[in-house]
mmCIF file of C-alpha atoms in Angstrom:
data_model
loop_
_atom_site.group_PDB
_atom_site.id
_atom_site.type_symbol
_atom_site.label_atom_id
_atom_site.label_comp_id
_atom_site.label_asym_id
_atom_site.label_seq_id
_atom_site.Cartn_x
_atom_site.Cartn_y
_atom_site.Cartn_z
ATOM 1 C CA MET A 765 -14.563 -10.894 0.016
ATOM 2 C CA ALA A 766 -16.417 -8.057 1.674
ATOM 3 C CA ARG A 767 -14.347 -5.220 3.087
ATOM 4 C CA ILE A 768 -14.197 -4.665 6.659
ATOM 5 C CA PRO A 769 -14.066 -0.818 7.078
ATOM 6 C CA GLN A 770 -12.093 0.274 9.981
ATOM 7 C CA ARG A 771 -13.043 2.953 12.462
ATOM 8 C CA VAL A 772 -12.124 6.799 11.455
ATOM 9 C CA LEU A 773 -11.184 8.652 15.177
ATOM 10 C CA PRO A 774 -11.015 12.479 16.038
ATOM 11 C CA ALA A 775 -7.644 13.254 17.200
ATOM 12 C CA ASP A 776 -8.576 12.991 20.886
ATOM 13 C CA GLU A 777 -11.632 10.200 21.043
ATOM 14 C CA ARG A 778 -11.381 9.563 24.523
ATOM 15 C CA ALA A 779 -12.264 13.037 25.495
ATOM 16 C CA ARG A 780 -14.742 12.968 22.790
ATOM 17 C CA GLN A 781 -16.351 10.107 24.137
ATOM 18 C CA HIS A 782 -16.674 11.035 27.444
ATOM 19 C CA ALA A 783 -18.086 14.334 26.458
ATOM 20 C CA LEU A 784 -21.103 12.415 25.043
ATOM 21 C CA ASP A 785 -21.112 10.197 28.212
ATOM 22 C CA ARG A 786 -21.892 13.439 30.244
ATOM 23 C CA TYR A 787 -24.928 14.095 28.432
ATOM 24 C CA HIS A 788 -26.320 10.539 29.476
ATOM 25 C CA VAL A 789 -28.649 10.523 26.467
ATOM 26 C CA VAL A 790 -27.573 7.690 24.453
ATOM 27 C CA ASP A 791 -29.983 4.520 25.474
ATOM 28 C CA THR A 792 -32.773 6.947 26.134
ATOM 29 C CA PRO A 793 -36.157 6.383 25.019
ATOM 30 C CA THR A 794 -37.747 8.101 21.997
ATOM 31 C CA GLU A 795 -39.090 11.417 22.647
ATOM 32 C CA THR A 796 -41.428 13.587 20.170
ATOM 33 C CA VAL A 797 -39.472 16.740 20.039
ATOM 34 C CA TYR A 798 -36.641 14.865 18.608
ATOM 35 C CA ASP A 799 -38.849 12.976 15.927
ATOM 36 C CA ASP A 800 -40.462 15.870 15.030
ATOM 37 C CA LEU A 801 -37.174 17.630 14.657
ATOM 38 C CA VAL A 802 -36.098 14.621 12.057
ATOM 39 C CA ARG A 803 -39.005 14.937 10.512
ATOM 40 C CA ALA A 804 -38.695 18.451 9.930
ATOM 41 C CA ALA A 805 -35.124 18.017 8.604
ATOM 42 C CA ALA A 806 -36.240 15.359 5.867
ATOM 43 C CA HIS A 807 -39.224 17.617 4.675
ATOM 44 C CA LEU A 808 -36.980 20.884 4.479
ATOM 45 C CA CYS A 809 -34.388 19.062 2.779
ATOM 46 C CA GLY A 810 -36.402 17.006 0.315
ATOM 47 C CA ALA A 811 -35.081 13.689 1.517
ATOM 48 C CA PRO A 812 -36.915 10.302 2.588
ATOM 49 C CA ILE A 813 -34.457 9.377 5.187
ATOM 50 C CA ALA A 814 -33.253 11.847 8.507
ATOM 51 C CA LEU A 815 -31.336 10.826 11.544
ATOM 52 C CA LEU A 816 -30.172 12.177 14.781
ATOM 53 C CA SER A 817 -27.151 9.961 15.187
ATOM 54 C CA LEU A 818 -24.851 9.909 18.274
ATOM 55 C CA ILE A 819 -21.406 8.323 17.825
ATOM 56 C CA ASP A 820 -20.658 6.123 20.617
ATOM 57 C CA ARG A 821 -17.674 3.894 21.383
ATOM 58 C CA GLU A 822 -18.571 1.012 19.026
ATOM 59 C CA ARG A 823 -21.780 1.941 17.557
ATOM 60 C CA GLN A 824 -24.118 4.917 15.699
ATOM 61 C CA TRP A 825 -26.967 5.276 17.890
ATOM 62 C CA PHE A 826 -30.230 6.932 16.701
ATOM 63 C CA LYS A 827 -31.957 9.375 19.333
ATOM 64 C CA ALA A 828 -34.462 9.971 16.323
ATOM 65 C CA ARG A 829 -34.897 8.284 13.109
ATOM 66 C CA VAL A 830 -37.357 8.399 9.681
ATOM 67 C CA GLY A 831 -37.164 6.584 6.723
ATOM 68 C CA LEU A 832 -34.733 4.072 8.364
ATOM 69 C CA ALA A 833 -35.850 0.691 10.609
ATOM 70 C CA GLU A 834 -32.422 0.123 12.697
ATOM 71 C CA HIS A 835 -31.960 1.836 15.882
ATOM 72 C CA GLU A 836 -28.381 1.596 15.489
ATOM 73 C CA THR A 837 -25.519 0.256 13.338
ATOM 74 C CA PRO A 838 -21.917 -0.579 14.024
ATOM 75 C CA ARG A 839 -19.646 2.634 14.139
ATOM 76 C CA ASN A 840 -17.030 1.323 11.696
ATOM 77 C CA VAL A 841 -19.982 1.358 8.555
ATOM 78 C CA ALA A 842 -21.467 4.672 9.576
ATOM 79 C CA VAL A 843 -20.991 7.837 7.484
ATOM 80 C CA CYS A 844 -21.622 10.029 10.430
ATOM 81 C CA ALA A 845 -18.375 8.562 12.069
ATOM 82 C CA HIS A 846 -16.687 10.742 9.143
ATOM 83 C CA ALA A 847 -18.623 13.808 9.694
ATOM 84 C CA ILE A 848 -17.712 14.504 13.390
ATOM 85 C CA LEU A 849 -14.250 14.660 12.309
ATOM 86 C CA GLN A 850 -15.008 18.180 11.382
ATOM 87 C CA PRO A 851 -16.839 19.903 14.138
ATOM 88 C CA GLY A 852 -19.286 22.822 13.291
ATOM 89 C CA GLU A 853 -18.737 21.865 8.927
ATOM 90 C CA LEU A 854 -21.481 20.520 7.213
ATOM 91 C CA MET A 855 -20.447 17.646 5.571
ATOM 92 C CA GLU A 856 -22.220 16.886 1.881
ATOM 93 C CA VAL A 857 -21.615 13.823 -0.074
ATOM 94 C CA SER A 858 -23.048 13.969 -3.542
ATOM 95 C CA ASP A 859 -22.912 10.401 -4.474
ATOM 96 C CA LEU A 860 -21.819 7.657 -1.704
ATOM 97 C CA ALA A 861 -21.272 5.261 -4.565
ATOM 98 C CA ARG A 862 -18.641 6.818 -6.033
ATOM 99 C CA ASP A 863 -16.676 7.839 -3.143
ATOM 100 C CA PRO A 864 -13.840 5.195 -2.116
ATOM 101 C CA ARG A 865 -14.839 5.803 1.449
ATOM 102 C CA PHE A 866 -18.158 4.700 1.698
ATOM 103 C CA ALA A 867 -18.833 2.747 -1.632
ATOM 104 C CA PHE A 868 -18.980 -0.612 -0.158
ATOM 105 C CA LEU A 869 -20.870 0.377 3.079
ATOM 106 C CA PRO A 870 -23.948 -1.417 3.724
ATOM 107 C CA ILE A 871 -26.403 1.468 3.728
ATOM 108 C CA VAL A 872 -25.099 1.981 0.020
ATOM 109 C CA ILE A 873 -24.998 -1.462 -1.274
ATOM 110 C CA GLY A 874 -27.581 -2.995 1.066
ATOM 111 C CA GLU A 875 -31.325 -2.615 0.963
ATOM 112 C CA VAL A 876 -31.520 1.143 1.584
ATOM 113 C CA ARG A 877 -29.278 1.890 -1.545
ATOM 114 C CA ALA A 878 -28.226 5.402 -0.311
ATOM 115 C CA ARG A 879 -26.613 7.764 -2.468
ATOM 116 C CA PHE A 880 -26.262 11.114 -1.395
ATOM 117 C CA TYR A 881 -25.680 12.090 2.504
ATOM 118 C CA ALA A 882 -25.167 15.395 4.388
ATOM 119 C CA SER A 883 -25.020 16.304 7.971
ATOM 120 C CA MET A 884 -24.330 18.736 10.274
ATOM 121 C CA PRO A 885 -22.088 17.901 13.344
ATOM 122 C CA LEU A 886 -23.457 18.048 16.781
ATOM 123 C CA THR A 887 -21.042 20.059 18.696
ATOM 124 C CA THR A 888 -20.477 20.772 22.669
ATOM 125 C CA ALA A 889 -19.616 24.256 23.807
ATOM 126 C CA ASP A 890 -15.889 22.951 24.008
ATOM 127 C CA GLY A 891 -15.885 21.889 20.696
ATOM 128 C CA GLN A 892 -16.574 18.036 20.746
ATOM 129 C CA ALA A 893 -18.463 16.561 17.977
ATOM 130 C CA ILE A 894 -20.589 13.964 19.758
ATOM 131 C CA GLY A 895 -23.030 13.135 16.885
ATOM 132 C CA THR A 896 -24.627 14.485 13.606
ATOM 133 C CA LEU A 897 -28.345 15.775 12.194
ATOM 134 C CA CYS A 898 -28.180 14.175 8.815
ATOM 135 C CA ILE A 899 -30.208 13.417 5.798
ATOM 136 C CA VAL A 900 -30.004 10.615 3.269
ATOM 137 C CA ASP A 901 -31.382 10.072 -0.148
ATOM 138 C CA ARG A 902 -31.294 7.510 -2.708
ATOM 139 C CA GLN A 903 -30.732 9.640 -5.698
ATOM 140 C CA PRO A 904 -27.232 11.587 -6.197
ATOM 141 C CA ARG A 905 -27.837 15.190 -5.689
ATOM 142 C CA THR A 906 -26.851 18.221 -3.772
ATOM 143 C CA LEU A 907 -28.486 20.729 -1.690
ATOM 144 C CA ASP A 908 -29.143 24.090 -2.362
ATOM 145 C CA GLY A 909 -28.106 27.372 -0.476
ATOM 146 C CA GLU A 910 -31.639 27.268 1.451
ATOM 147 C CA GLN A 911 -31.400 23.959 2.648
ATOM 148 C CA ARG A 912 -27.732 24.049 3.897
ATOM 149 C CA GLU A 913 -29.159 26.817 6.231
ATOM 150 C CA TRP A 914 -32.165 24.617 7.422
ATOM 151 C CA LEU A 915 -29.523 21.828 8.014
ATOM 152 C CA HIS A 916 -27.057 24.550 9.901
ATOM 153 C CA SER A 917 -30.148 25.817 11.819
ATOM 154 C CA LEU A 918 -31.914 22.482 12.761
ATOM 155 C CA GLY A 919 -28.281 21.030 14.056
ATOM 156 C CA ARG A 920 -28.361 23.891 16.302
ATOM 157 C CA ILE A 921 -31.807 23.140 17.735
ATOM 158 C CA ALA A 922 -30.917 19.615 17.971
ATOM 159 C CA MET A 923 -27.861 20.604 20.106
ATOM 160 C CA GLY A 924 -30.058 22.851 22.340
ATOM 161 C CA LEU A 925 -32.313 19.710 22.998
ATOM 162 C CA LEU A 926 -29.361 17.912 23.938
ATOM 163 C CA ASP A 927 -28.373 20.535 25.999
ATOM 164 C CA GLY A 928 -31.611 21.131 27.876
ATOM 165 C CA HIS A 929 -31.627 16.834 28.662
ATOM 166 C CA ALA A 930 -28.256 17.529 30.286
ATOM 167 C CA ARG A 931 -29.205 20.353 32.303
ATOM 168 C CA ARG A 932 -32.712 18.388 33.436
ATOM 169 C CA TYR A 933 -30.331 15.480 34.160
ATOM 170 C CA GLN A 934 -27.937 17.134 36.249
ATOM 171 C CA ASP A 935 -30.829 19.081 38.091
ATOM 172 C CA GLU A 936 -32.316 15.528 39.129
ATOM 173 C CA VAL A 937 -28.596 14.517 40.393
ATOM 174 C CA ARG A 938 -28.618 17.542 42.547
ATOM 175 C CA ALA A 939 -32.069 16.507 44.281
ATOM 176 C CA VAL A 940 -30.717 13.388 44.660
ATOM 177 C CA LEU A 941 -27.738 13.794 46.340
ATOM 178 C CA ASP A 942 -29.114 16.746 48.213
ATOM 179 C CA PRO A 943 -28.788 15.152 51.646
ATOM 180 C CA PRO A 944 -31.254 15.718 54.588
ATOM 181 C CA ARG A 945 -30.188 18.996 56.486
ATOM 182 C CA ALA A 946 -28.854 18.672 59.939
ATOM 183 C CA PRO A 947 -31.385 19.465 62.896
ATOM 184 C CA GLN A 948 -30.859 23.138 64.089
ATOM 185 C CA SER A 949 -30.863 21.714 67.595
ATOM 186 C CA GLU A 950 -27.703 19.666 67.361
ATOM 187 C CA PRO A 951 -25.662 20.529 70.459
ATOM 188 C CA GLU A 952 -22.206 20.418 68.517
ATOM 189 C CA ALA A 953 -20.850 19.592 65.095
ATOM 190 C CA LYS A 954 -19.337 16.228 64.596
ATOM 191 C CA ALA A 955 -16.933 15.282 62.394
ATOM 192 C CA LYS A 956 -18.250 13.840 58.894
ATOM 193 C CA GLU A 957 -17.224 10.636 57.733
ATOM 194 C CA SER A 958 -16.343 10.178 54.310
ATOM 195 C CA TYR A 959 -18.945 8.548 51.895
ATOM 196 C CA ARG A 960 -19.215 6.615 48.413
ATOM 197 C CA ILE A 961 -21.182 7.874 45.322
ATOM 198 C CA ALA A 962 -22.032 5.036 42.719
ATOM 199 C CA ILE A 963 -23.685 5.725 39.214
ATOM 200 C CA LEU A 964 -25.589 2.191 38.254
ATOM 201 C CA GLU A 965 -26.564 3.055 34.549
ATOM 202 C CA VAL A 966 -28.674 0.290 32.581
ATOM 203 C CA GLN A 967 -27.460 -0.716 29.565
ATOM 204 C CA ARG A 968 -29.309 -0.606 26.086
ATOM 205 C CA TYR A 969 -32.529 0.690 27.972
ATOM 206 C CA ALA A 970 -34.286 2.056 24.628
ATOM 207 C CA ALA A 971 -33.892 -1.396 22.806
ATOM 208 C CA ALA A 972 -35.259 -3.116 25.954
ATOM 209 C CA VAL A 973 -38.166 -0.814 26.068
ATOM 210 C CA GLU A 974 -38.343 -1.217 22.200
ATOM 211 C CA SER A 975 -38.395 -5.172 22.189
ATOM 212 C CA SER A 976 -40.048 -5.447 26.013
ATOM 213 C CA GLY A 977 -42.234 -2.661 26.070
ATOM 214 C CA GLU A 978 -42.250 0.135 28.504
ATOM 215 C CA ARG A 979 -44.512 -1.373 31.274
ATOM 216 C CA THR A 980 -42.224 -4.318 31.494
ATOM 217 C CA VAL A 981 -39.327 -2.609 31.612
ATOM 218 C CA ASP A 982 -40.452 -0.272 34.569
ATOM 219 C CA LYS A 983 -41.408 -3.026 36.381
ATOM 220 C CA ALA A 984 -37.983 -4.738 35.878
ATOM 221 C CA LEU A 985 -36.515 -1.304 37.193
ATOM 222 C CA ALA A 986 -38.770 -1.021 40.110
ATOM 223 C CA ALA A 987 -37.584 -4.691 41.109
ATOM 224 C CA LEU A 988 -34.162 -3.662 40.719
ATOM 225 C CA GLU A 989 -34.567 -0.461 42.827
ATOM 226 C CA SER A 990 -35.720 -2.600 45.630
ATOM 227 C CA ARG A 991 -32.834 -4.777 45.496
ATOM 228 C CA PHE A 992 -30.476 -1.991 45.548
ATOM 229 C CA GLU A 993 -32.534 -0.180 48.230
ATOM 230 C CA ALA A 994 -31.713 -3.930 50.494
ATOM 231 C CA CYS A 995 -28.195 -2.878 50.227
ATOM 232 C CA MET A 996 -28.836 0.309 52.006
ATOM 233 C CA ASP A 997 -28.183 1.268 55.700
ATOM 234 C CA LEU A 998 -30.839 4.010 56.020
ATOM 235 C CA GLU A 999 -29.634 4.624 59.876
ATOM 236 C CA VAL A 1000 -26.362 5.838 58.676
ATOM 237 C CA GLY A 1001 -28.042 8.323 55.727
ATOM 238 C CA ASP A 1002 -27.685 5.856 52.700
ATOM 239 C CA ARG A 1003 -29.764 6.712 49.739
ATOM 240 C CA VAL A 1004 -30.511 5.209 46.040
ATOM 241 C CA ASN A 1005 -32.793 7.140 43.983
ATOM 242 C CA ARG A 1006 -33.667 6.621 39.959
ATOM 243 C CA VAL A 1007 -32.939 9.587 37.724
ATOM 244 C CA SER A 1008 -35.610 9.689 35.335
ATOM 245 C CA GLU A 1009 -34.058 11.621 32.776
ATOM 246 C CA SER A 1010 -31.847 8.304 32.030
ATOM 247 C CA ALA A 1011 -32.181 4.930 33.302
ATOM 248 C CA GLU A 1012 -29.695 5.182 36.049
ATOM 249 C CA PHE A 1013 -29.723 4.792 39.968
ATOM 250 C CA VAL A 1014 -27.449 7.204 42.029
ATOM 251 C CA ALA A 1015 -26.783 5.791 45.285
ATOM 252 C CA VAL A 1016 -24.724 7.855 48.354
ATOM 253 C CA LEU A 1017 -23.151 5.414 50.837
ATOM 254 C CA MET A 1018 -22.114 6.911 54.182
ATOM 255 C CA GLY A 1019 -19.277 6.236 56.090
ATOM 256 C CA ASP A 1020 -16.097 3.698 55.872
ATOM 257 C CA ALA A 1021 -18.363 0.878 55.998
ATOM 258 C CA GLY A 1022 -20.056 1.980 52.807
ATOM 259 C CA GLU A 1023 -17.299 -0.065 50.985
ATOM 260 C CA ALA A 1024 -19.206 -3.291 52.003
ATOM 261 C CA ARG A 1025 -22.374 -2.020 50.781
ATOM 262 C CA LEU A 1026 -20.735 -0.714 47.508
ATOM 263 C CA ASP A 1027 -19.674 -4.522 47.173
ATOM 264 C CA ALA A 1028 -23.318 -5.335 47.754
ATOM 265 C CA LEU A 1029 -24.618 -3.125 45.026
ATOM 266 C CA LEU A 1030 -21.964 -4.195 42.518
ATOM 267 C CA ALA A 1031 -22.930 -7.986 43.158
ATOM 268 C CA VAL A 1032 -26.873 -7.128 42.517
ATOM 269 C CA ALA A 1033 -25.742 -5.178 39.506
ATOM 270 C CA ALA A 1034 -23.444 -8.183 38.047
ATOM 271 C CA ALA A 1035 -26.556 -10.691 38.914
ATOM 272 C CA GLU A 1036 -29.277 -8.274 37.015
ATOM 273 C CA PRO A 1037 -28.887 -10.223 33.623
ATOM 274 C CA SER A 1038 -30.003 -13.347 34.901
ATOM 275 C CA GLN A 1039 -32.582 -11.770 36.902
ATOM 276 C CA SER A 1040 -34.222 -9.465 34.312
ATOM 277 C CA GLY A 1041 -31.929 -9.459 31.089
ATOM 278 C CA LEU A 1042 -30.912 -5.847 31.773
ATOM 279 C CA ALA A 1043 -27.211 -5.263 32.202
ATOM 280 C CA VAL A 1044 -25.898 -2.756 34.535
ATOM 281 C CA ARG A 1045 -22.709 -0.852 34.660
ATOM 282 C CA VAL A 1046 -21.274 0.786 38.051
ATOM 283 C CA GLY A 1047 -19.162 3.744 38.410
ATOM 284 C CA SER A 1048 -17.891 4.779 41.541
ATOM 285 C CA ALA A 1049 -16.054 7.197 43.512
ATOM 286 C CA VAL A 1050 -15.266 8.037 47.375
ATOM 287 C CA SER A 1051 -14.734 11.520 48.951
ATOM 288 C CA THR A 1052 -11.450 12.527 49.910
ATOM 289 C CA HIS A 1053 -13.112 13.861 53.184
ATOM 290 C CA GLY A 1054 -16.425 13.718 54.973
ATOM 291 C CA ASP A 1055 -16.996 17.623 53.943
ATOM 292 C CA GLU A 1056 -15.971 17.305 50.082
ATOM 293 C CA ALA A 1057 -19.083 18.549 47.931
ATOM 294 C CA LEU A 1058 -21.300 15.723 46.744
ATOM 295 C CA GLY A 1059 -21.074 17.292 43.006
ATOM 296 C CA ALA A 1060 -17.236 17.006 43.028
ATOM 297 C CA VAL A 1061 -17.261 13.197 44.250
ATOM 298 C CA PHE A 1062 -20.110 12.351 41.634
ATOM 299 C CA LEU A 1063 -18.120 13.754 38.739
ATOM 300 C CA ARG A 1064 -15.527 11.536 39.509
ATOM 301 C CA ALA A 1065 -17.750 8.302 39.492
ATOM 302 C CA GLU A 1066 -19.009 9.653 36.266
ATOM 303 C CA ALA A 1067 -15.637 9.498 35.124
ATOM 304 C CA ASP A 1068 -15.235 6.156 36.525
ATOM 305 C CA LEU A 1069 -18.161 5.068 34.731
ATOM 306 C CA SER A 1070 -16.487 6.039 31.535
ATOM 307 C CA ARG A 1071 -13.572 4.481 32.222
ATOM 308 C CA GLN A 1072 -15.605 1.233 32.886
ATOM 309 C CA LYS A 1073 -17.057 1.489 29.407
ATOM 310 C CA ASP A 1074 -13.569 2.015 28.005
ATOM 311 C CA ALA A 1075 -12.431 -1.156 29.894
ATOM 312 C CA ALA A 1076 -15.153 -3.222 28.522
ATOM 313 C CA GLY A 1077 -13.940 -3.909 25.112
ATOM 314 C CA GLU A 1078 -15.270 -0.859 23.844
ATOM 315 C CA SER A 1079 -11.916 1.488 24.332
ATOM 316 C CA PRO A 1080 -11.140 4.008 22.067
ATOM 317 C CA ALA A 1081 -7.883 3.255 20.306
#
């Protein structure tokens, strides 16, 4: 009978997972700069396989890969899930087949026939390892000192690329959230009503693009945006915009009646799988008062989105 490996988890898995969520990079399409990075890692370390792996709740998802067909694998069979247990430390296994942690994993006994593995955890500024840059070979071996240095360096470059993605995402969100300025000629200031922010995240966007094509998926997203816009009350200042750095929409719903319009957005999201096959998960938050900063409410909506993912049968132990 085949062994079913159990997941290995960092000490504070929920904090680690939510740190990954804040990057808004899982399920984004392939990008040349990440592809170039894994090709460089494979070449410099003399390996046929290199991956930029992000460890999500129940899966290992590859932002870039060379030498491997799959774009993701279950987390419980991922060697990289062990590497993230030691943030900042290069992990090297000279022969996976002789290590009891890995000897029965599909990558070892299946078609790939992996034997050698080395990786550098991708670690955030606050010490959370969200993934790895790794190389795999089909022969037992070790890295030499120069190759280890290259893997350290390329891991830092990979983390810099991810940080840049996160900054671009945040800049775009700020532009989306920036409210229209009140006319200078207003005779007197009025008390501002409360408002809501909703993040509507399309799930497994990269896989949809890979299977159906970017043009088909973009048409589906444009139609989805129109359905979201139909829920808005533009006269009171509602707005919804797509964040291009990720397959997400951010909606701002003004006033106490915004709760009903949020319910309408949730209904559209729930119906979307039957419309286009795309699943949409929603996180939302309401301001404590009309003058609360939009950015603060967005962060609560972002945290709510992470909780929704935790609750959807994907919760860290």
